[in-house]
CSV table of C-alpha atoms in Angstrom, one decimal:
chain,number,residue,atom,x,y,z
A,177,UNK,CA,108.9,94.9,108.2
A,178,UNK,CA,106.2,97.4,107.3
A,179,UNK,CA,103.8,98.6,110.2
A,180,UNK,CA,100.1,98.9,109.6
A,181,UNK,CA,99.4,101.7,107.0
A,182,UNK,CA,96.4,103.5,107.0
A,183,UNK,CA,94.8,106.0,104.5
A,184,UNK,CA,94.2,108.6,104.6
A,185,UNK,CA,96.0,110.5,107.7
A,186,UNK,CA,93.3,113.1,107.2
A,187,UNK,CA,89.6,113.6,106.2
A,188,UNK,CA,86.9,116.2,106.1
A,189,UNK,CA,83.7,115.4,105.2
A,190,UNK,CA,80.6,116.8,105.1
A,191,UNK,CA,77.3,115.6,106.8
A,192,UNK,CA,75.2,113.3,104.8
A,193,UNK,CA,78.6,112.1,102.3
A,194,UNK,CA,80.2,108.7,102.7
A,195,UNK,CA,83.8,107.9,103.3
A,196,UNK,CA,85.8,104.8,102.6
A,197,UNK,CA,89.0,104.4,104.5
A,198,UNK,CA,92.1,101.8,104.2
A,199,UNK,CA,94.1,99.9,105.8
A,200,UNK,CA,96.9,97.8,104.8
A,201,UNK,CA,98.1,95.1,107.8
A,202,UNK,CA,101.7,94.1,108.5
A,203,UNK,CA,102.4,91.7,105.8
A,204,UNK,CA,101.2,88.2,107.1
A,205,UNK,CA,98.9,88.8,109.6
A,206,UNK,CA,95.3,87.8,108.2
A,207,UNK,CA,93.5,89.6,111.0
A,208,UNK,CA,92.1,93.7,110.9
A,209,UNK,CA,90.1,95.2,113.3
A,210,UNK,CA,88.7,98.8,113.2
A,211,UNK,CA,88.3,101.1,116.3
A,212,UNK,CA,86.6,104.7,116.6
A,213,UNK,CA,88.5,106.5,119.2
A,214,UNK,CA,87.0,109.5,120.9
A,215,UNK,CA,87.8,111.7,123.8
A,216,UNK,CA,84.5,110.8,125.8
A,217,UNK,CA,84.2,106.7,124.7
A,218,UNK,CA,87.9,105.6,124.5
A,219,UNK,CA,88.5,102.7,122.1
A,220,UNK,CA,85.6,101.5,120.8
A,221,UNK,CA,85.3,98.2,118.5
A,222,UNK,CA,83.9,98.6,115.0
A,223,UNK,CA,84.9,94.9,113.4
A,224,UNK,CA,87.1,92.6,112.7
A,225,UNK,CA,87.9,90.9,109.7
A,226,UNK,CA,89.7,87.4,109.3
A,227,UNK,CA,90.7,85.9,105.5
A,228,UNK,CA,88.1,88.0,104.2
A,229,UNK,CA,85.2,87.1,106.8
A,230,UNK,CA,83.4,89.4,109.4
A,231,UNK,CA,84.7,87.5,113.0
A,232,UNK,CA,83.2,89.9,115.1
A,233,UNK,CA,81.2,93.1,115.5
A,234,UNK,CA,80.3,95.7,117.8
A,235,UNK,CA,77.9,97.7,118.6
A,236,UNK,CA,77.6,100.4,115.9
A,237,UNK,CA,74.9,101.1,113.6
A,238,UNK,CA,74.1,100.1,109.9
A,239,UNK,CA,76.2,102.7,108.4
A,240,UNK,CA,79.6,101.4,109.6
A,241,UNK,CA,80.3,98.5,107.3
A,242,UNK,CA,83.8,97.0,106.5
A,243,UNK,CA,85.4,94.5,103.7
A,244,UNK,CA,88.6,92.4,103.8
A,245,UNK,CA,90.4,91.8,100.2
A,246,UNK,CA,92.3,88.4,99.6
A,247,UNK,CA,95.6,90.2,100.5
A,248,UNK,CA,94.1,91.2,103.7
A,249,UNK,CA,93.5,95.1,103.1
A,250,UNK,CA,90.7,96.0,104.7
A,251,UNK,CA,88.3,98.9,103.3
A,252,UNK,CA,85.8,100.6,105.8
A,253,UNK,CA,82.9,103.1,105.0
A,254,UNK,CA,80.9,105.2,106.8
A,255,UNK,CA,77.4,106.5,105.0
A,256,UNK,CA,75.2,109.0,105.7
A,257,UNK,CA,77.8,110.3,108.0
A,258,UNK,CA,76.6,112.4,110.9
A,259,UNK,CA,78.7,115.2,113.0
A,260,UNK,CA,79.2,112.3,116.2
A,261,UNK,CA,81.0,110.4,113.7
A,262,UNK,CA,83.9,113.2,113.8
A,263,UNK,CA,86.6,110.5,115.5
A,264,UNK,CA,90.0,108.7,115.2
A,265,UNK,CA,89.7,105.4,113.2
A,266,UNK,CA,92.0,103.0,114.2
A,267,UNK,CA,92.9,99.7,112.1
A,268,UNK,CA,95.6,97.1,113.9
A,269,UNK,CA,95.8,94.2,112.6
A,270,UNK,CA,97.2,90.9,114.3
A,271,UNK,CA,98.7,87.7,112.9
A,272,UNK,CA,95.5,85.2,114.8
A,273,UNK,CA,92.4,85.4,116.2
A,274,UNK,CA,91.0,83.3,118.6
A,275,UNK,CA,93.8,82.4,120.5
A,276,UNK,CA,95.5,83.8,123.2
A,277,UNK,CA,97.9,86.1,121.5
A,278,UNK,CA,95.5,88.9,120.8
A,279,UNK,CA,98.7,91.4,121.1
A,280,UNK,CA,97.8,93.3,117.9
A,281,UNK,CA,99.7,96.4,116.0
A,282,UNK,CA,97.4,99.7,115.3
A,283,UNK,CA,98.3,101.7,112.5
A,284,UNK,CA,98.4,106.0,112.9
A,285,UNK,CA,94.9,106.1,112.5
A,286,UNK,CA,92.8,108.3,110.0
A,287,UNK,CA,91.6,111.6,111.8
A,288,UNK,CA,87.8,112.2,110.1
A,289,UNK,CA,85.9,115.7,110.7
A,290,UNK,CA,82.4,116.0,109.8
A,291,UNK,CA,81.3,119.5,109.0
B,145,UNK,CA,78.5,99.3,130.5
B,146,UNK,CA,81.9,99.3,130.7
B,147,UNK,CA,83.1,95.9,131.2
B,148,UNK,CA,86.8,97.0,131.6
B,149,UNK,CA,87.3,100.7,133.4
B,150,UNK,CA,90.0,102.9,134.2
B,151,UNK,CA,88.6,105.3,136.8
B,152,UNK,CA,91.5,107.3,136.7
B,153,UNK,CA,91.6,109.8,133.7
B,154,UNK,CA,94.6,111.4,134.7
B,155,UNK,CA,97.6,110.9,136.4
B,156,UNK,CA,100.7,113.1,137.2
B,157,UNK,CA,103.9,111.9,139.0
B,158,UNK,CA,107.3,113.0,139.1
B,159,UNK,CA,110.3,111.6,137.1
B,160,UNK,CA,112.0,108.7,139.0
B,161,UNK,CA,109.0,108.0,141.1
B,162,UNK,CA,106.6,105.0,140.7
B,163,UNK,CA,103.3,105.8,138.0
B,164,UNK,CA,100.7,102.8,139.3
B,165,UNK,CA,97.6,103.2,136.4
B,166,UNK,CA,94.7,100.9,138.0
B,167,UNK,CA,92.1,98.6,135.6
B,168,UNK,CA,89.1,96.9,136.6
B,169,UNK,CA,86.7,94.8,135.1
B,170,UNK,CA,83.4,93.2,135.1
B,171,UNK,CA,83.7,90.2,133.0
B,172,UNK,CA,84.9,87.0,135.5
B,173,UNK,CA,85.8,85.1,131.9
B,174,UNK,CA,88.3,87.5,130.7
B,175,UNK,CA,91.9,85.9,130.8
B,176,UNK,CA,93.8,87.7,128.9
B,177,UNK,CA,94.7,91.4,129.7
B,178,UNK,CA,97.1,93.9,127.6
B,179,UNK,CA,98.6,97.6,128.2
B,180,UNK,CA,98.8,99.9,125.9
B,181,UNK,CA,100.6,103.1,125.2
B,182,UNK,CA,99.0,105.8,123.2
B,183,UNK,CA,100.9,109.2,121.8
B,184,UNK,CA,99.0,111.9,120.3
B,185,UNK,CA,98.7,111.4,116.4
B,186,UNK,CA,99.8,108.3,117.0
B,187,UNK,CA,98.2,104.3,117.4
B,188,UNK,CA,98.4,102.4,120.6
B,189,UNK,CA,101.4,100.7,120.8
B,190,UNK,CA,101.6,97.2,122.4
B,191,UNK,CA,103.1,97.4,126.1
B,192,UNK,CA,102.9,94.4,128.3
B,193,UNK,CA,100.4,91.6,128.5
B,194,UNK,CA,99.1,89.2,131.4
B,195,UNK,CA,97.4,86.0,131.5
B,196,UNK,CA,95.2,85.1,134.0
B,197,UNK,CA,96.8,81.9,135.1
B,198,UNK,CA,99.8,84.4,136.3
B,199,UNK,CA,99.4,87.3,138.8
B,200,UNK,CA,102.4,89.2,138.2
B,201,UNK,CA,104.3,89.9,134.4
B,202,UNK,CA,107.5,92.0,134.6
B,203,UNK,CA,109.3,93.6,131.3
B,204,UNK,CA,111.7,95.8,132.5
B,205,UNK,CA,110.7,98.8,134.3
B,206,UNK,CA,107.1,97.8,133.2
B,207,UNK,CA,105.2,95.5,135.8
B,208,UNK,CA,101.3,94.4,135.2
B,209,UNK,CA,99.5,93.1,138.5
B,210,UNK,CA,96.8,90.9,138.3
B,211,UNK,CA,94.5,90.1,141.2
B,212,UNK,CA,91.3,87.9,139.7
B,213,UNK,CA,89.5,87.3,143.1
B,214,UNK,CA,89.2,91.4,142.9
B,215,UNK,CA,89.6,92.1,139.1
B,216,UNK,CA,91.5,94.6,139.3
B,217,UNK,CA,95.1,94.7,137.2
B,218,UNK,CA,98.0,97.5,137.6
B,219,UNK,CA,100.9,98.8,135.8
B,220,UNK,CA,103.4,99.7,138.0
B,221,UNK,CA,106.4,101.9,135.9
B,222,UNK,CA,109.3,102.3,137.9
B,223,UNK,CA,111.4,104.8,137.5
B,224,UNK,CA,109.3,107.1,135.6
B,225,UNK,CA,110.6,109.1,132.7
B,226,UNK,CA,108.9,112.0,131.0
B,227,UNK,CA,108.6,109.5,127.9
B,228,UNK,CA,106.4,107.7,129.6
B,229,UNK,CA,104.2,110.6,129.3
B,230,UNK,CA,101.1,108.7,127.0
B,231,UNK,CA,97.5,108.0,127.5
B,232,UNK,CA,97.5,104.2,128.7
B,233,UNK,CA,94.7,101.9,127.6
B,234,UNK,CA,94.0,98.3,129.4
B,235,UNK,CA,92.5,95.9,127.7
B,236,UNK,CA,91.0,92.4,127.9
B,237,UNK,CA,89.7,89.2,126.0
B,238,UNK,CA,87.8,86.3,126.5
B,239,UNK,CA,87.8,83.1,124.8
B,240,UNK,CA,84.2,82.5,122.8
B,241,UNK,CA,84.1,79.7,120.9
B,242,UNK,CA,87.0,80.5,118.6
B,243,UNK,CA,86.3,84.1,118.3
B,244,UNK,CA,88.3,86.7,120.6
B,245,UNK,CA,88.2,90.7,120.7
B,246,UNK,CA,89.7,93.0,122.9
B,247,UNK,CA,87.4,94.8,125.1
B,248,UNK,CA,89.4,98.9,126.3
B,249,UNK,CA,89.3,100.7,129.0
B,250,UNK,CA,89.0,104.4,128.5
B,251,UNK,CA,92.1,105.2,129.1
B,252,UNK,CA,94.5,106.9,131.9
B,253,UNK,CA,96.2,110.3,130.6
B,254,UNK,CA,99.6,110.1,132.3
B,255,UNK,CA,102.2,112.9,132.9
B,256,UNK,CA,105.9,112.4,134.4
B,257,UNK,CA,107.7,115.5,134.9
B,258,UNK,CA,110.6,116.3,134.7
């Protein structure tokens, strides 16, 4: 079975472009979250998508917006990107949401710079 | 406000010998809590998970404590091997309405050697 696949590995962007990453789940599972991991804030939650819906959000600005596709890819973009946005973005995806088996499989991440 | 925190950034012990990584949290209507395992370049891999009608979840030489009265969880490793050398993340969840998310902990670098 095929892990969580995210694209792409690597991404340098400059300040004021946007960015669109992907992530493909682990075939079945109808739920993707998104994570920004940096070395001073950990794991921090970005969204999570279920059969194409927004479930749940946190507390990021405007700028971070996601999409779920009817096969369950998920698309996220960053506008306007800023130089704090420099950070590991991490999609795992999970087979339900709302219950108790919130164990859920991260892909390798995408590694964005901003210069 | 970190609801879930892992006051320990680092943590060095030596192969064979128990690692214990410590997680406390703030939220009394969390009840479910998960470990992860991090490698650089790499995404958090599922470890071991706890509810919170249990107080104790064993997977081999994985162990996750739970005490609710103090929220405070544990991962006990015993015996350490220098692949167990990872950043380890807690995590937790609450039921709300039928939404859940895992909030994370910030993580506990540790180091076994060898």
């Amino acid at each position: 079975k095929a892990g969580v696949t995210q694209t792409p590995r690597y991404l340098i962007k400059t300040r004021g472009q946007q960015v669109t990453l992907s992530c493909s789940p682990i075939s079945g599972h109808r739920s993707v979250s998104w994570y920004q991991q940096t070395p001073g804030q950990g794991l921090q939650f970005l969204f999570e998508y279920f059969s194409e819906t927004q479930r749940n959000k946190g507390n990021f600005p405007g700028r971070f917006s996601g999409r779920q596709f009817s096969n369950s890819r998920s698309e996220m973009n960053v506008s306007t990107l800023e130089l704090g946005d420099s950070a590991l973005y991490l999609c795992a995806s999970s087979f339900l949401t709302g219950y108790m088996n919130t164990e859920a499989f991260f892909g390798q991440g995408t590694r964005l710079t901003v210069v | 406000d970190q609801q879930v925190k892992q006051n320990s950034p680092s943590l060095s012990v030596q192969e064979g010998r128990i690692s214990i990584l410590n997680c406390d949290y703030t939220n009394s209507m969390f009840d479910y809590f998960l470990w992860y395992k991090k490698y650089p370049a790499e995404g958090p891999t599922f470890l071991i998970s706890i509810s919170s009608i249990k107080d104790k979840n064993e997977d081999g030489r994985f162990t996750v404590f739970l005490n609710k009265s103090a929220k405070h969880l544990s991962l006990h490793i015993v015996p350490s091997q220098p692949g167990d050398s990872a950043v380890y993340f807690c995590a937790a969840s609450a039921n709300a309405g039928n939404n859940r998310k895992l909030i994370w902990g910030l993580g506990t670098s540790l180091a076994v050697n060898p």
